CSV table of C-alpha atoms in Angstrom, one decimal:
chain,number,residue,atom,x,y,z
A,1,MET,CA,-13.7,-74.5,97.5
A,2,ASP,CA,-14.2,-73.4,93.9
A,3,ARG,CA,-11.1,-72.9,91.6
A,4,ILE,CA,-10.5,-70.4,88.8
A,5,THR,CA,-7.6,-71.2,86.6
A,6,ILE,CA,-5.9,-68.7,84.3
A,7,ILE,CA,-3.6,-70.1,81.6
A,8,GLY,CA,-1.4,-67.1,80.7
A,9,SER,CA,1.2,-65.8,78.5
A,10,GLY,CA,0.9,-62.0,78.5
A,11,SER,CA,-0.2,-59.1,80.6
A,12,ILE,CA,-4.0,-59.6,80.0
A,13,GLY,CA,-4.1,-62.9,81.9
A,14,LEU,CA,-1.8,-61.6,84.6
A,15,SER,CA,-4.0,-58.4,84.9
A,16,MET,CA,-7.1,-60.6,85.2
A,17,GLY,CA,-5.4,-62.5,88.1
A,18,LEU,CA,-4.6,-59.2,89.8
A,19,GLY,CA,-8.2,-57.9,89.3
A,20,ILE,CA,-9.8,-61.1,90.5
A,21,LYS,CA,-7.5,-61.2,93.5
A,22,ALA,CA,-8.4,-57.6,94.4
A,23,ILE,CA,-12.1,-58.5,94.4
A,24,GLY,CA,-11.5,-61.0,97.2
A,25,LEU,CA,-13.8,-63.8,96.2
A,26,ASN,CA,-14.8,-66.0,99.2
A,27,GLU,CA,-14.2,-69.8,99.0
A,28,THR,CA,-12.4,-69.4,95.6
A,29,GLU,CA,-8.9,-70.4,94.8
A,30,LEU,CA,-7.1,-68.5,92.0
A,31,VAL,CA,-4.5,-70.5,90.1
A,32,GLY,CA,-2.1,-69.3,87.5
A,33,THR,CA,-0.3,-71.6,85.1
A,34,SER,CA,1.9,-71.1,82.0
A,35,GLY,CA,4.6,-72.8,80.0
A,36,ASN,CA,6.4,-69.5,80.1
A,37,ARG,CA,8.9,-69.3,83.0
A,38,GLN,CA,9.0,-65.5,82.9
A,39,TRP,CA,5.2,-65.3,83.2
A,40,ARG,CA,5.2,-67.7,86.2
A,41,GLU,CA,8.0,-65.6,87.9
A,42,LYS,CA,6.1,-62.4,87.3
A,43,ALA,CA,2.8,-63.9,88.5
A,44,THR,CA,4.5,-65.1,91.7
A,45,GLU,CA,6.2,-61.7,92.2
A,46,THR,CA,3.0,-59.7,91.9
A,47,GLY,CA,1.0,-62.0,94.2
A,48,ALA,CA,-1.8,-62.2,91.6
A,49,PHE,CA,-2.6,-65.9,92.4
A,50,ASP,CA,-3.0,-68.2,95.3
A,51,SER,CA,-0.7,-70.6,93.5
A,52,VAL,CA,1.4,-70.6,90.3
A,53,GLY,CA,2.8,-73.6,88.6
A,54,GLY,CA,3.9,-75.0,85.3
A,55,HIS,CA,1.9,-78.3,85.3
A,56,LEU,CA,-1.2,-77.8,83.3
A,57,GLY,CA,-3.0,-80.9,84.5
A,58,ASP,CA,-2.6,-80.0,88.2
A,59,ALA,CA,-3.8,-76.5,87.6
A,60,LEU,CA,-7.1,-77.7,86.0
A,61,VAL,CA,-8.0,-80.1,88.8
A,62,GLY,CA,-11.2,-78.8,90.3
A,63,ALA,CA,-11.3,-75.7,88.1
A,64,ARG,CA,-14.9,-74.5,87.6
A,65,LEU,CA,-13.8,-71.5,85.4
A,66,VAL,CA,-10.8,-71.6,83.0
A,67,ILE,CA,-9.5,-68.5,81.3
A,68,LEU,CA,-7.2,-68.9,78.3
A,69,ASP,CA,-4.8,-66.0,77.6
A,70,THR,CA,-2.6,-67.5,75.0
A,71,PRO,CA,-1.4,-66.6,71.4
A,72,ALA,CA,-3.5,-67.9,68.6
A,73,VAL,CA,-0.6,-70.0,67.3
A,74,GLU,CA,-0.8,-71.9,70.6
A,75,THR,CA,-4.5,-71.9,71.4
A,76,ARG,CA,-5.6,-74.7,69.1
A,77,GLU,CA,-3.2,-77.3,70.6
A,78,LEU,CA,-4.0,-76.0,74.1
A,79,MET,CA,-7.8,-76.5,73.6
A,80,GLU,CA,-7.2,-80.0,72.2
A,81,ALA,CA,-5.0,-80.9,75.1
A,82,ILE,CA,-7.3,-79.6,77.9
A,83,GLY,CA,-10.6,-80.7,76.4
A,84,PRO,CA,-10.6,-84.3,77.7
A,85,ILE,CA,-9.3,-83.3,81.2
A,86,LEU,CA,-11.6,-80.3,82.0
A,87,GLU,CA,-13.9,-80.9,85.0
A,88,GLN,CA,-17.5,-81.7,84.3
A,89,ASP,CA,-19.7,-78.6,83.7
A,90,CYS,CA,-16.6,-76.4,83.4
A,91,ARG,CA,-16.9,-72.9,82.0
A,92,VAL,CA,-14.1,-71.8,79.6
A,93,THR,CA,-13.4,-68.4,78.1
A,94,ASN,CA,-10.5,-66.7,76.4
A,95,THR,CA,-9.0,-63.4,75.3
A,96,ALA,CA,-8.3,-64.1,71.6
A,97,LEU,CA,-8.7,-61.8,68.6
A,98,SER,CA,-10.5,-64.3,66.4
A,99,MET,CA,-13.8,-65.3,68.0
A,100,LEU,CA,-15.0,-67.4,65.1
A,101,GLN,CA,-11.8,-69.5,65.1
A,102,SER,CA,-12.0,-70.0,68.9
A,103,LEU,CA,-15.6,-71.1,68.7
A,104,GLU,CA,-14.8,-73.6,66.0
A,105,TRP,CA,-11.9,-75.1,68.0
A,106,ALA,CA,-14.1,-75.3,71.2
A,107,GLU,CA,-16.8,-77.1,69.2
A,108,ALA,CA,-14.1,-79.6,67.9
A,109,TYR,CA,-12.2,-80.3,71.1
A,110,PHE,CA,-14.5,-79.6,74.2
A,111,ARG,CA,-17.1,-82.1,75.5
A,112,GLU,CA,-20.8,-81.2,75.4
A,113,ASP,CA,-20.9,-80.5,79.1
A,114,THR,CA,-18.2,-77.8,78.7
A,115,THR,CA,-19.5,-74.2,78.1
A,116,PHE,CA,-17.3,-72.0,76.0
A,117,VAL,CA,-17.7,-68.2,75.7
A,118,ALA,CA,-15.3,-66.5,73.3
A,119,GLY,CA,-14.1,-63.3,74.9
A,120,ARG,CA,-11.9,-60.3,74.2
A,121,PRO,CA,-11.3,-57.4,76.5
A,122,LEU,CA,-10.8,-54.1,74.6
A,123,VAL,CA,-8.0,-52.7,76.6
A,124,ARG,CA,-5.2,-50.5,75.3
A,125,ALA,CA,-2.3,-51.9,77.2
A,126,PRO,CA,0.4,-53.9,75.3
A,127,SER,CA,-0.7,-57.5,75.7
A,128,ALA,CA,2.9,-58.9,75.6
A,129,ASP,CA,4.4,-56.5,78.1
A,130,LEU,CA,4.2,-58.2,81.5
A,131,ASP,CA,5.3,-55.0,83.3
A,132,ALA,CA,2.0,-53.4,81.9
A,133,ALA,CA,-0.1,-55.8,84.0
A,134,ASP,CA,-2.7,-53.9,86.0
A,135,GLY,CA,-5.8,-55.3,87.7
A,136,GLY,CA,-7.6,-52.0,87.0
A,137,MET,CA,-7.0,-52.0,83.3
A,138,PHE,CA,-10.5,-53.4,82.7
A,139,GLN,CA,-12.4,-50.6,84.5
A,140,GLY,CA,-14.9,-49.1,82.1
A,141,ALA,CA,-13.6,-51.1,79.1
A,142,ASP,CA,-15.9,-52.9,76.7
A,143,TYR,CA,-15.5,-56.7,76.9
A,144,CYS,CA,-16.6,-58.6,73.8
A,145,LEU,CA,-18.4,-61.9,74.3
A,146,ALA,CA,-19.7,-64.5,71.9
A,147,PRO,CA,-21.1,-67.7,73.5
A,148,SER,CA,-21.1,-71.0,71.7
A,149,VAL,CA,-24.4,-72.2,70.3
A,150,THR,CA,-24.6,-74.8,73.0
A,151,ALA,CA,-23.7,-72.5,75.8
A,152,ARG,CA,-25.9,-72.8,78.9
A,153,PRO,CA,-27.4,-69.5,80.2
A,154,ASP,CA,-26.2,-70.2,83.8
A,155,ALA,CA,-22.6,-70.8,82.5
A,156,VAL,CA,-22.7,-67.6,80.4
A,157,LYS,CA,-23.8,-65.7,83.5
A,158,THR,CA,-20.7,-66.9,85.2
A,159,VAL,CA,-18.5,-65.3,82.5
A,160,VAL,CA,-20.6,-62.2,82.5
A,161,GLY,CA,-20.3,-62.0,86.3
A,162,LEU,CA,-16.5,-62.2,86.0
A,163,VAL,CA,-16.4,-59.4,83.3
A,164,GLU,CA,-18.6,-57.1,85.4
A,165,ALA,CA,-16.6,-57.9,88.6
A,166,LEU,CA,-13.5,-56.7,86.8
A,167,GLY,CA,-15.2,-53.4,86.1
A,168,ALA,CA,-15.7,-54.1,82.4
A,169,VAL,CA,-18.9,-53.8,80.3
A,170,PRO,CA,-20.1,-57.0,78.6
A,171,LEU,CA,-20.6,-56.5,74.8
A,172,PHE,CA,-22.3,-59.4,73.1
A,173,LEU,CA,-21.4,-59.8,69.4
A,174,ASP,CA,-21.9,-62.0,66.4
A,175,SER,CA,-18.6,-63.7,66.0
A,176,HIS,CA,-18.5,-63.0,62.2
A,177,GLU,CA,-19.1,-59.3,62.7
A,178,HIS,CA,-16.5,-59.1,65.5
A,179,ASP,CA,-13.8,-60.7,63.4
A,180,SER,CA,-14.6,-58.4,60.4
A,181,TYR,CA,-14.5,-55.3,62.5
A,182,SER,CA,-11.3,-56.4,64.3
A,183,ALA,CA,-9.6,-57.0,60.9
A,184,ALA,CA,-10.2,-53.4,60.1
A,185,VAL,CA,-9.1,-51.8,63.5
A,186,THR,CA,-6.7,-54.4,64.9
A,187,LEU,CA,-5.0,-56.2,62.0
A,188,MET,CA,-4.9,-53.5,59.4
A,189,PRO,CA,-2.9,-51.0,61.5
A,190,SER,CA,-0.1,-53.7,61.9
A,191,LEU,CA,-0.3,-54.5,58.2
A,192,LEU,CA,-0.1,-50.9,57.2
A,193,SER,CA,2.8,-50.3,59.5
A,194,SER,CA,4.7,-53.3,58.0
A,195,ALA,CA,3.9,-52.1,54.5
A,196,LEU,CA,5.2,-48.6,55.3
A,197,MET,CA,8.4,-50.1,56.8
A,198,SER,CA,8.9,-52.3,53.7
A,199,MET,CA,8.2,-49.5,51.3
A,200,ALA,CA,10.8,-47.2,52.8
A,201,SER,CA,13.5,-49.8,53.5
A,202,GLU,CA,13.3,-51.3,50.0
A,203,SER,CA,14.1,-47.9,48.5
A,204,PRO,CA,17.6,-47.6,47.0
A,205,SER,CA,17.9,-44.4,49.1
A,206,TRP,CA,17.0,-46.1,52.5
A,207,ARG,CA,20.5,-45.6,54.0
A,208,GLU,CA,20.3,-41.9,53.5
A,209,MET,CA,16.5,-41.7,54.2
A,210,SER,CA,16.8,-43.5,57.5
A,211,LYS,CA,18.9,-40.7,58.9
A,212,LEU,CA,15.8,-38.5,58.6
A,213,VAL,CA,13.5,-40.8,60.6
A,214,ALA,CA,11.9,-38.8,63.4
A,215,ASN,CA,8.7,-39.1,65.5
A,216,GLU,CA,6.3,-39.4,62.6
A,217,PHE,CA,7.8,-42.5,60.9
A,218,ASP,CA,8.8,-43.9,64.3
A,219,GLN,CA,5.2,-43.9,65.5
A,220,MET,CA,3.7,-45.2,62.3
A,221,SER,CA,6.2,-48.0,61.9
A,222,LYS,CA,6.2,-49.2,65.5
A,223,LEU,CA,3.5,-51.9,64.9
A,224,ALA,CA,5.8,-53.5,62.3
A,225,SER,CA,7.6,-55.0,65.4
A,226,VAL,CA,4.7,-57.2,66.5
A,227,ASP,CA,5.4,-60.9,66.4
A,228,PRO,CA,5.2,-61.8,62.7
A,229,VAL,CA,4.2,-65.5,63.4
A,230,GLU,CA,1.3,-64.4,65.7
A,231,LEU,CA,0.2,-61.7,63.2
A,232,SER,CA,0.3,-64.1,60.2
A,233,THR,CA,-1.7,-66.6,62.2
A,234,GLU,CA,-4.4,-64.0,62.9
A,235,ILE,CA,-4.4,-63.0,59.2
A,236,GLU,CA,-4.8,-66.6,58.2
A,237,ALA,CA,-7.8,-67.0,60.5
A,238,ASN,CA,-9.5,-63.9,59.1
A,239,ALA,CA,-8.1,-63.9,55.5
A,240,GLU,CA,-11.3,-63.0,53.7
A,241,SER,CA,-12.1,-59.9,55.9
A,242,VAL,CA,-8.5,-58.7,55.8
A,243,ALA,CA,-8.5,-58.9,52.0
A,244,VAL,CA,-11.7,-56.8,51.9
A,245,TRP,CA,-10.3,-54.1,54.1
A,246,ILE,CA,-7.0,-54.0,52.2
A,247,GLY,CA,-9.1,-53.4,49.1
A,248,ARG,CA,-10.9,-50.5,50.8
A,249,LEU,CA,-7.6,-49.1,52.0
A,250,ILE,CA,-6.2,-49.2,48.4
A,251,GLU,CA,-9.3,-47.3,47.2
A,252,LYS,CA,-8.8,-44.6,49.8
A,253,LEU,CA,-5.1,-44.3,49.0
A,254,GLU,CA,-6.0,-43.9,45.3
A,255,THR,CA,-8.4,-41.1,46.3
A,256,TYR,CA,-5.6,-39.4,48.2
A,257,ARG,CA,-3.2,-39.8,45.3
A,258,ARG,CA,-5.6,-38.0,43.1
A,259,LEU,CA,-5.9,-35.3,45.7
A,260,THR,CA,-2.2,-34.5,45.3
A,261,GLN,CA,-3.1,-33.1,41.8
A,262,SER,CA,-6.2,-31.2,43.2
A,263,PRO,CA,-6.5,-27.6,44.5
A,264,ARG,CA,-5.2,-27.2,48.1
A,265,GLU,CA,-8.7,-26.6,49.4
A,266,GLN,CA,-9.8,-30.1,48.4
A,267,VAL,CA,-6.8,-31.6,50.1
A,268,GLU,CA,-7.6,-29.6,53.3
A,269,GLU,CA,-11.2,-30.8,53.3
A,270,ALA,CA,-10.2,-34.4,53.0
A,271,LEU,CA,-7.6,-34.0,55.8
A,272,ILE,CA,-10.1,-32.1,58.0
A,273,ARG,CA,-12.6,-35.0,57.7
A,274,GLY,CA,-10.0,-37.4,58.9
A,275,TRP,CA,-9.0,-35.0,61.7
A,276,GLU,CA,-12.6,-34.7,62.9
A,277,GLU,CA,-13.3,-38.4,62.8
A,278,ARG,CA,-10.2,-39.0,64.9
A,279,SER,CA,-11.4,-36.4,67.4
A,280,LYS,CA,-14.9,-38.0,67.6
A,281,LEU,CA,-13.2,-41.3,68.4
A,282,GLU,CA,-11.1,-39.8,71.2
A,283,LEU,CA,-14.2,-38.1,72.6
A,284,GLY,CA,-16.4,-41.2,72.3
A,285,ALA,CA,-18.7,-39.2,70.1
A,286,ILE,CA,-19.4,-41.6,67.2
A,287,VAL,CA,-22.9,-40.9,65.9
A,288,GLU,CA,-25.4,-43.8,66.4
A,289,ASP,CA,-26.6,-45.2,63.2
A,290,ASP,CA,-29.9,-47.0,62.3
A,291,GLY,CA,-28.7,-50.4,63.3
A,292,PRO,CA,-29.9,-52.5,66.3
A,293,ARG,CA,-29.6,-51.0,69.7
A,294,MET,CA,-26.9,-52.6,71.8
A,295,PRO,CA,-28.5,-54.4,74.8
A,296,SER,CA,-28.0,-53.0,78.3
A,297,THR,CA,-26.5,-55.0,81.1
A,298,GLY,CA,-29.9,-54.9,82.8
A,299,GLU,CA,-31.5,-57.1,80.2
A,300,SER,CA,-31.5,-60.9,80.5
A,301,VAL,CA,-28.5,-62.8,79.4
A,302,ALA,CA,-30.6,-64.7,76.8
A,303,SER,CA,-31.8,-61.5,75.2
A,304,MET,CA,-28.3,-60.2,75.0
A,305,PHE,CA,-26.9,-62.9,72.8
A,306,VAL,CA,-29.7,-64.7,71.0
A,307,GLY,CA,-30.3,-63.0,67.7
A,308,SER,CA,-28.2,-59.9,68.6
A,309,ARG,CA,-26.2,-58.3,65.8
A,310,LEU,CA,-23.9,-55.3,66.2
A,311,ALA,CA,-24.2,-52.7,63.5
A,312,GLY,CA,-21.6,-50.4,64.9
A,313,ARG,CA,-20.1,-49.2,68.2
A,314,ALA,CA,-22.4,-46.3,69.1
A,315,ARG,CA,-22.0,-43.4,71.4
A,316,ASP,CA,-24.2,-40.3,71.6
A,317,ILE,CA,-22.4,-37.1,70.6
A,318,LYS,CA,-21.9,-34.9,73.6
A,319,ASP,CA,-22.8,-31.2,73.3
A,320,ALA,CA,-24.0,-31.8,69.7
A,321,GLY,CA,-24.8,-28.7,67.7
A,322,LYS,CA,-22.8,-25.6,67.0
A,323,ASN,CA,-20.4,-26.4,69.8
A,324,ASP,CA,-19.4,-29.9,68.7
A,325,PRO,CA,-16.1,-30.4,70.5
A,326,TRP,CA,-14.7,-32.5,67.7
A,327,ARG,CA,-15.1,-29.9,65.1
A,328,TYR,CA,-11.9,-28.7,63.5
A,329,SER,CA,-11.5,-25.0,64.3
A,330,GLY,CA,-8.4,-24.1,62.3
A,331,LYS,CA,-10.5,-22.9,59.4
A,332,LYS,CA,-14.2,-22.9,58.4
A,333,THR,CA,-15.4,-25.9,56.5
A,334,LYS,CA,-18.2,-25.9,54.0
A,335,THR,CA,-20.6,-27.2,56.7
A,336,ASP,CA,-19.8,-24.2,58.9
A,337,ARG,CA,-20.4,-21.6,56.2
């Protein structure tokens, strides 16, 4: 009997257990393990696994596929610990934000017969909230994958098969590009939220100002409550890209500061552009650029990741033309006149 082992800490690993369990794989034992007692209790309560335990060595015996869903601050030591005891020809994947860092650790700590594929499901559920676990959260979601340079095609197919079985769409990426893009859309929101919280709370008038906090500030500052240790670890792993995106944000804020001294029409145009880009994002209507076409799942595994580079996440605009659904209709913009 084959064994799949999930080493978990949050809702993603628990959700994967639920999703795999729902598939009903024949002759496959699904094992969950964690050093977190709360996670083990929740995993047992939900029935996501055939067995749940806290002994890592026992959980890895006979495991043909191992999935790591652990914080970055713990992943390096975990990879170092399990590297020597993984079964021969084991396939390992994870759910970490930094693909480049994960690939470097795998190269350092895993044997040559172990295939590692860095992975990251793009789901919108809070990863630390165990109550948010749902086996269906992967349906239709993009699932980023970056195989190691020594990854065997048959082992990569195993991970691809898992992703597709969960209902997700494999998206093969260059690890450098993934981490740069993630710095912009994953780390920057948390940093901006923390900066906003610090800016307001460090004001001499914060005591009085805090009484005026309503939905707007509450929503914008919410990400300041993410685990500071985990966030700082992710920033350290991707420091160069984070610095670049902070620079771009400062440039944009300087533009907006100048707009405060400009005619109201110019302010409106800038805000309308932001409004429309947000609408395009919600509708999945980002215009495809001139970059390389993303491979379809029908193409061979080799062609999907050898030499592939992602220029941007592309979607065709639906109903393009005069009736663009993302167009701001509150007033006519210059492009409408």
